[in-house]
Short mmCIF file of N, CA, C and O in Angstrom, two decimals:
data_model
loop_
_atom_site.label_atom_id
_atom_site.label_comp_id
_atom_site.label_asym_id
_atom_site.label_seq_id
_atom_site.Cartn_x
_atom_site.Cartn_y
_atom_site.Cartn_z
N UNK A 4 107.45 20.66 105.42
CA UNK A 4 106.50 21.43 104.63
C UNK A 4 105.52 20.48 103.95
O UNK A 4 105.96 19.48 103.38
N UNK A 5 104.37 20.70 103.99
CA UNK A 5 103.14 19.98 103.25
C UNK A 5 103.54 20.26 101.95
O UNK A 5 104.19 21.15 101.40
N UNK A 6 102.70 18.80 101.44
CA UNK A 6 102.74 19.24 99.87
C UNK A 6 101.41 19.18 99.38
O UNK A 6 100.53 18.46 99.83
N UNK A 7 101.28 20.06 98.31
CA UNK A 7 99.80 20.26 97.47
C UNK A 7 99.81 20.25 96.45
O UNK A 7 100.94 20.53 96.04
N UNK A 8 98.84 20.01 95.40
CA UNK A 8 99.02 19.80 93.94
C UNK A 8 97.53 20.18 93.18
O UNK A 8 96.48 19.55 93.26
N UNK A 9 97.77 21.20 92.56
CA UNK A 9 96.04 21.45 92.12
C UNK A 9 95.76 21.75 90.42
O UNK A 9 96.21 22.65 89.71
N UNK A 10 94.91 20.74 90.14
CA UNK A 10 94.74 20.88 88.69
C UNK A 10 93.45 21.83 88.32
O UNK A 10 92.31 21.82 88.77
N UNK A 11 94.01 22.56 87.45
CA UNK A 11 92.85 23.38 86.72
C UNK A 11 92.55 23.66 85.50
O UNK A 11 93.54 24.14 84.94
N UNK A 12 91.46 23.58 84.67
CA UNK A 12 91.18 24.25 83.19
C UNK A 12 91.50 25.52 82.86
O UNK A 12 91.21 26.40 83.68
N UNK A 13 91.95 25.77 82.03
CA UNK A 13 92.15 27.05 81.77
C UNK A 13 91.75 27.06 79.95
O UNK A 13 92.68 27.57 79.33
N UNK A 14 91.00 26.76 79.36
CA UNK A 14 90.31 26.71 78.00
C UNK A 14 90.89 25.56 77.37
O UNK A 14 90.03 24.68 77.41
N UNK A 15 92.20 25.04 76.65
CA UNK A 15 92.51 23.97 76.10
C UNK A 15 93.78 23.78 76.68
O UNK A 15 94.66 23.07 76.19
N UNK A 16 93.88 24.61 78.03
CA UNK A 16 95.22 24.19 78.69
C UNK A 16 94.67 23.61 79.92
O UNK A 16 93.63 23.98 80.47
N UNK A 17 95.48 22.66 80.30
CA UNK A 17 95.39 21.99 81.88
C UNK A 17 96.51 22.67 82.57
O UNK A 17 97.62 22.58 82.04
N UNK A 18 96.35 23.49 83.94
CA UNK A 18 97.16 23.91 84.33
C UNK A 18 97.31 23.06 85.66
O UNK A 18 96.16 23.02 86.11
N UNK A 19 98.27 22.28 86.63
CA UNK A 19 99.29 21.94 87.38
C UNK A 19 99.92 22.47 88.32
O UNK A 19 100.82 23.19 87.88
N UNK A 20 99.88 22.46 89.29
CA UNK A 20 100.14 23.18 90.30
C UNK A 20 100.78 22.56 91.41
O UNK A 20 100.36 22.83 92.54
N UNK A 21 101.86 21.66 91.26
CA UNK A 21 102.52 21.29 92.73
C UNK A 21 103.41 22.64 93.72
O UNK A 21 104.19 23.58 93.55
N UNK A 22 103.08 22.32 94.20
CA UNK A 22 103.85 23.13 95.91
C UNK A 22 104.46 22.44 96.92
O UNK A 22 103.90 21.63 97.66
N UNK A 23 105.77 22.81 96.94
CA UNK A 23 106.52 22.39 98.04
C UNK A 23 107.72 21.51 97.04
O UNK A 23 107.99 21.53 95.84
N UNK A 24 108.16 20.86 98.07
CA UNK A 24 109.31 20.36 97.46
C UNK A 24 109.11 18.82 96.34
O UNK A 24 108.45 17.89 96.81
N UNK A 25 109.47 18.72 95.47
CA UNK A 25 109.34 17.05 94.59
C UNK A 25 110.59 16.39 94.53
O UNK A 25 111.54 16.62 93.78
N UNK A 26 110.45 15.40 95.61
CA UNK A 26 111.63 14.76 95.94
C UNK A 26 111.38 12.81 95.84
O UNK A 26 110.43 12.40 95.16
N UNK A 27 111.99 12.16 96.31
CA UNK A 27 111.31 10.77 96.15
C UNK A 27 109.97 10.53 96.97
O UNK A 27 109.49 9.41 96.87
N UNK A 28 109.32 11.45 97.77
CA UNK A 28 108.81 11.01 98.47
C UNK A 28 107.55 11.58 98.06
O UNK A 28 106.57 11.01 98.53
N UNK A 29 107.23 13.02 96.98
CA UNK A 29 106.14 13.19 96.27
C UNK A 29 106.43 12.97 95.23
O UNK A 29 105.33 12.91 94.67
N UNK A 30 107.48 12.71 94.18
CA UNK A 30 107.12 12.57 92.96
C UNK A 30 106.41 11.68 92.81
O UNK A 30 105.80 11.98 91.78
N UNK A 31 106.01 10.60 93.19
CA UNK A 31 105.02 9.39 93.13
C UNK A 31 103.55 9.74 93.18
O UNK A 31 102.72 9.06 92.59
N UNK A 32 103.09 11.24 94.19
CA UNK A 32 102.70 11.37 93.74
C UNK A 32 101.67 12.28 92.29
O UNK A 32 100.63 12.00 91.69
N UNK A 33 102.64 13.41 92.24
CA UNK A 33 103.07 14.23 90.99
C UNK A 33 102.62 13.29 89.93
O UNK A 33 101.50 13.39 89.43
N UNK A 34 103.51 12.33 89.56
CA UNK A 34 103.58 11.13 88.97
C UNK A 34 102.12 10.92 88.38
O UNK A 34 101.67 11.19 87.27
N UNK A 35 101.43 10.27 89.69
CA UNK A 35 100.02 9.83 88.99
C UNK A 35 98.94 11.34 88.90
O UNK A 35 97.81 11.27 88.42
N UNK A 36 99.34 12.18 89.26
CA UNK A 36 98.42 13.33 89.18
C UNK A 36 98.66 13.61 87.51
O UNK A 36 97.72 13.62 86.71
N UNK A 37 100.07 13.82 87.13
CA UNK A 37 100.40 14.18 85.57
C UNK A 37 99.52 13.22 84.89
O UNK A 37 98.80 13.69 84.01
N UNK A 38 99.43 11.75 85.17
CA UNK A 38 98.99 10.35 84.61
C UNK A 38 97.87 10.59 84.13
O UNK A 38 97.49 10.34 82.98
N UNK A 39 97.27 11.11 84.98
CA UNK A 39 95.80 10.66 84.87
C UNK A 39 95.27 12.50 84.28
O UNK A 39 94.09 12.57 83.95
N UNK A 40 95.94 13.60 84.17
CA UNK A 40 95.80 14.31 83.27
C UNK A 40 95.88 14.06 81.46
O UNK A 40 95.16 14.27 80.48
N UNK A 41 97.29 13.45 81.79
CA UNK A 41 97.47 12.64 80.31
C UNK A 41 96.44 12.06 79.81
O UNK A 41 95.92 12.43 78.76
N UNK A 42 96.18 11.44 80.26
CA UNK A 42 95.21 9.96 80.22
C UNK A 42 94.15 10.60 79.71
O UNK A 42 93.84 10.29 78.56
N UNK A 43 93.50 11.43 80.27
CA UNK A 43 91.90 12.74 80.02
C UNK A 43 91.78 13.16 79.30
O UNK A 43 90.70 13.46 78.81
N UNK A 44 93.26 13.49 78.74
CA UNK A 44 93.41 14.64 77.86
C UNK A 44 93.22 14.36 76.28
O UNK A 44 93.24 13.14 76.08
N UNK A 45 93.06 15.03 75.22
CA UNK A 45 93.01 15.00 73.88
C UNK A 45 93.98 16.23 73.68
O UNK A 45 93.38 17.24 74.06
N UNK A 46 94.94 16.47 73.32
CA UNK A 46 95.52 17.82 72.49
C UNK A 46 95.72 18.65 73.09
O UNK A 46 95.53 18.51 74.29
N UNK A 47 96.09 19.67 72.68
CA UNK A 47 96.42 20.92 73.76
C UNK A 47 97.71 21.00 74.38
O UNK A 47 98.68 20.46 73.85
N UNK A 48 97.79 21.63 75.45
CA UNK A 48 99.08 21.93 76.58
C UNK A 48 98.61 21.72 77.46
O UNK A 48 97.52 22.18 77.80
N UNK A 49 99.53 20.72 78.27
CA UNK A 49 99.31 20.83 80.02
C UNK A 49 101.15 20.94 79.92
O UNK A 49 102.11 20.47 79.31
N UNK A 50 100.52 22.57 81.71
CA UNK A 50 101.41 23.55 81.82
C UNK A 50 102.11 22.64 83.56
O UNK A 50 101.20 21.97 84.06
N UNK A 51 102.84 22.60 84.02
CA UNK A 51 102.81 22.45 84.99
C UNK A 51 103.87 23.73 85.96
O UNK A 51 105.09 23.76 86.12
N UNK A 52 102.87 24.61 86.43
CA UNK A 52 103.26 25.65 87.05
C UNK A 52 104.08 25.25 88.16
O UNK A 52 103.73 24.41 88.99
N UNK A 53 105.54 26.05 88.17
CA UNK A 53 106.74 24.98 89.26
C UNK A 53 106.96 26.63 90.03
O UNK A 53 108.00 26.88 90.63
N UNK A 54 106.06 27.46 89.93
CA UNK A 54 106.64 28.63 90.77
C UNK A 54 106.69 28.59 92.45
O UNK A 54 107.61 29.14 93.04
N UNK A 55 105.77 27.99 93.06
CA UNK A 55 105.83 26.98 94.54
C UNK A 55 106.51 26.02 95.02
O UNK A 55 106.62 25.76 96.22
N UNK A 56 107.10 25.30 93.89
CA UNK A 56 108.20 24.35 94.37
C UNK A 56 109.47 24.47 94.27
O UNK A 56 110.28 24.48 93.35
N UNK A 57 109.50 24.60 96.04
CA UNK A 57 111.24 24.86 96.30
C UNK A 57 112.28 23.41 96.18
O UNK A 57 113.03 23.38 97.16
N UNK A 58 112.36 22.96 95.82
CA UNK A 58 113.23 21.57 95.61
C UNK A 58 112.76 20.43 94.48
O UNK A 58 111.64 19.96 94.30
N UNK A 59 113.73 20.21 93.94
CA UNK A 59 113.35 19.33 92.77
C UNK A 59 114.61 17.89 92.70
O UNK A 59 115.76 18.31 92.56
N UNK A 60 114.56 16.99 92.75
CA UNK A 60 115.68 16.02 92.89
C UNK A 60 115.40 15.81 91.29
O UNK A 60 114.84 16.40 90.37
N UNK A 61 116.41 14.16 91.62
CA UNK A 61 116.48 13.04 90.29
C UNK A 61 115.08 12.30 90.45
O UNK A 61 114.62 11.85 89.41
N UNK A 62 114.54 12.17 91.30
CA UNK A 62 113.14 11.47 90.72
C UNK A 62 111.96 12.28 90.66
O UNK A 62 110.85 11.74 90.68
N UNK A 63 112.12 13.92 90.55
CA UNK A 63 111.12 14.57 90.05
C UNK A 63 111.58 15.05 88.56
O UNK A 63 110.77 15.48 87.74
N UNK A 64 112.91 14.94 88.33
CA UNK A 64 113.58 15.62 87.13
C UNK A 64 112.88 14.31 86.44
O UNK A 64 111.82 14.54 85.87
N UNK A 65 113.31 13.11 86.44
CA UNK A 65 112.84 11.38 86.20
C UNK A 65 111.75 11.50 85.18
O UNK A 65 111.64 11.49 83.96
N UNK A 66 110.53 11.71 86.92
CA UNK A 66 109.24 11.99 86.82
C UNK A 66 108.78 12.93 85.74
O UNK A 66 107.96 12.43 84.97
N UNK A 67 109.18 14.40 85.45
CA UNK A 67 108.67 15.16 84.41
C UNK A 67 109.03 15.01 83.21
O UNK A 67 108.58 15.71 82.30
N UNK A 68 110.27 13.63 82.96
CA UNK A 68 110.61 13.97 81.87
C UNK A 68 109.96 12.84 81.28
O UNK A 68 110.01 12.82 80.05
N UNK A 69 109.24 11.72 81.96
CA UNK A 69 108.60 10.69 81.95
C UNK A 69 107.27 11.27 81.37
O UNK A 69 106.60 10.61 80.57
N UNK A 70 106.93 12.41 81.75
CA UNK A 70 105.45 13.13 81.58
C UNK A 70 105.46 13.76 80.49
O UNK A 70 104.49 13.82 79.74
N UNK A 71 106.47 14.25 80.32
CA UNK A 71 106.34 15.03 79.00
C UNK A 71 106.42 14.05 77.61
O UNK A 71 105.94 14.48 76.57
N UNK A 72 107.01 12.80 77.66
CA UNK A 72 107.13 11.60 77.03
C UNK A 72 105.90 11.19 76.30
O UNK A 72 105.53 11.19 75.12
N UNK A 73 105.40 10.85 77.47
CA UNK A 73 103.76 10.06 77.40
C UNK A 73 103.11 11.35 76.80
O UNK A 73 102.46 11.08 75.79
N UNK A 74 103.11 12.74 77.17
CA UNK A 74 101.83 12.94 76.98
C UNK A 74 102.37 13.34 75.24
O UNK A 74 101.61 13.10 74.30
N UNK A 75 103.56 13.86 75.05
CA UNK A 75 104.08 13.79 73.83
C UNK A 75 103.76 12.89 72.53
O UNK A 75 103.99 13.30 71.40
N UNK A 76 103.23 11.67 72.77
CA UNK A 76 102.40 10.22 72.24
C UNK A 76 101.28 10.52 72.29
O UNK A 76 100.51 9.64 71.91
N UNK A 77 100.84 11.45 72.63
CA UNK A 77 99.19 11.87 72.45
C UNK A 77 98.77 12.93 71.53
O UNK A 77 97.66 13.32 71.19
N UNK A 78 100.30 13.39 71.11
CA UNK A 78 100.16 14.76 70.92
C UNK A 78 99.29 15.91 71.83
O UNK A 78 98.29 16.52 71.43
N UNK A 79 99.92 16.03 73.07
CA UNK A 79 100.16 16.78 73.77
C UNK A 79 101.39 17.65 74.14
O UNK A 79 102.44 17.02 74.20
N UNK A 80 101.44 18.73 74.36
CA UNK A 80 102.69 19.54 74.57
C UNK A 80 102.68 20.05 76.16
O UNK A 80 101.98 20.91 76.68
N UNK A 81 103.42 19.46 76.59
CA UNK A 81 103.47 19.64 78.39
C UNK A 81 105.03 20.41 78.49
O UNK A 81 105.95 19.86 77.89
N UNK A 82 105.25 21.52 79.14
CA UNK A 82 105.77 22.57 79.63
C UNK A 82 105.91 22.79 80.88
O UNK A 82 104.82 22.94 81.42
N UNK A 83 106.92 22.90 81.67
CA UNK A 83 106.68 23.56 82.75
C UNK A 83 107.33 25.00 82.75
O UNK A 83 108.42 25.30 82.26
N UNK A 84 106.31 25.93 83.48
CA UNK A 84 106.42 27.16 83.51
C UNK A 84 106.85 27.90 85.20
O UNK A 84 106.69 27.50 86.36
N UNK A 85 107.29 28.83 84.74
CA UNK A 85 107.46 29.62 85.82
C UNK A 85 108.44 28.94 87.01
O UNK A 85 108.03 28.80 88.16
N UNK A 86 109.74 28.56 86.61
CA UNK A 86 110.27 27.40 87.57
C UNK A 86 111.02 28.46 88.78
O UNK A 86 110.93 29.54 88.18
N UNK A 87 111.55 28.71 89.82
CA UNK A 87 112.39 29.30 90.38
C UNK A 87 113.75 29.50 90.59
O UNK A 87 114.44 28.51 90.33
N UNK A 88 114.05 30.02 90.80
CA UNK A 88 116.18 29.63 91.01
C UNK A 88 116.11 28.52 91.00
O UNK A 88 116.21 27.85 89.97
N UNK A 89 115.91 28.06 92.14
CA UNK A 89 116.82 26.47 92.44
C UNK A 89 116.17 25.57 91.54
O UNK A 89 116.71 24.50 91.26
N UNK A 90 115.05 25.89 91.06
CA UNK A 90 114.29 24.36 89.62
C UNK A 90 115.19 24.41 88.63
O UNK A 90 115.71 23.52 87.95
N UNK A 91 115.35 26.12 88.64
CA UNK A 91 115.92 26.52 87.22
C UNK A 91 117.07 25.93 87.14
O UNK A 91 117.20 25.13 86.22
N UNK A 92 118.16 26.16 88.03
CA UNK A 92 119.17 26.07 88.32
C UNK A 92 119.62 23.86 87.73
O UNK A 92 120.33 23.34 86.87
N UNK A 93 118.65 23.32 88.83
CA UNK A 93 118.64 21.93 88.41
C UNK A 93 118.47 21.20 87.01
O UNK A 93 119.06 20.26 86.47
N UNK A 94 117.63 21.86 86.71
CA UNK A 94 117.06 21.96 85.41
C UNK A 94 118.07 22.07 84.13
O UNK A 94 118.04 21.38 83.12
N UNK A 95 119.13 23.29 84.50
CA UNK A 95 120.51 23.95 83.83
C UNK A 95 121.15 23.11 83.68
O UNK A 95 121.68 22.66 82.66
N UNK A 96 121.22 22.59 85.42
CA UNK A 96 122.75 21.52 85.04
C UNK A 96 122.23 20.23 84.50
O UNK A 96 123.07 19.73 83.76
N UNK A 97 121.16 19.53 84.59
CA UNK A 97 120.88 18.19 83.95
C UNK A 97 120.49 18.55 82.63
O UNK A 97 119.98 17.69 81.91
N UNK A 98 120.69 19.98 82.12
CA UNK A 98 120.56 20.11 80.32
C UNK A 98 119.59 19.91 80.19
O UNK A 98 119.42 19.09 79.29
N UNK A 99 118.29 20.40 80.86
CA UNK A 99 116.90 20.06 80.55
C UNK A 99 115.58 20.91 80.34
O UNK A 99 114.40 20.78 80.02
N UNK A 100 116.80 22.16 80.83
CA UNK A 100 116.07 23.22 80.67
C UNK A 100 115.37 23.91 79.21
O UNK A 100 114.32 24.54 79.16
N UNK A 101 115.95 23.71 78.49
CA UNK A 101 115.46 23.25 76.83
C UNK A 101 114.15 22.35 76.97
O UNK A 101 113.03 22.71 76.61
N UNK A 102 114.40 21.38 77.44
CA UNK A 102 113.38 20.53 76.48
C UNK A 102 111.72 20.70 77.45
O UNK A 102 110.62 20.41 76.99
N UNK A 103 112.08 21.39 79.26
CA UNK A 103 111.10 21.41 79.51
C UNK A 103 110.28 23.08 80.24
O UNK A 103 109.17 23.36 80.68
N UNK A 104 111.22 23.63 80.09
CA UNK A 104 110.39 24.67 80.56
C UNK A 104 110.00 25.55 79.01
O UNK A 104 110.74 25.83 78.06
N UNK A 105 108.52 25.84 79.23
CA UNK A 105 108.17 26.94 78.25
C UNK A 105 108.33 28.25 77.69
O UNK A 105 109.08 28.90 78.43
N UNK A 106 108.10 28.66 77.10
CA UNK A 106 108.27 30.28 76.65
C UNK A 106 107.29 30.97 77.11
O UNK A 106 107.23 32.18 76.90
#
């Protein structure tokens, strides 16, 4: 399965959009896509919409929690929304589901 990743404005939110699976072999580049949102950004929320991605390992769990870190030092509030069973599910058991999916 291809993977895609699409960033968009949405007023003082950056919305995020990977598709397909985030495993070692895209979180790298997830990774610098979050980066260089961070980096742009001043304040606000960036959302990263996980309703397209069917698979999530240890170096995308890694990766988002790395993102929410950094952009957290900016005072930014990064969320991911809309995750599916199996994100959710991963998410559950590494106890992370708290700190990163939104309301």
């Amino acid at each position: 399965m291809a993977f895609e990743c699409t960033v968009e404005r949405q007023g003082d939110t950056v919305v995020v959009t990977p598709e397909g699976d985030i495993d070692l072999e895209t979180a790298t580049y997830v990774r610098e896509v979050l980066r260089r949102v961070v980096t742009d950004k001043t304040g606000g929320r960036i959302e990263v919409d996980m309703h397209a991605v069917t698979f999530l390992d240890s170096s995308g769990i890694g990766m988002l929690v790395a993102a929410r870190r950094a952009a957290e030092a900016k005072g930014i509030t990064l969320r991911l929304r809309e995750p599916g069973p199996m994100v959710r599910m991963v998410l559950e058991v590494a106890n992370l589901d708290g700190l990163l999916i939104g309301a």
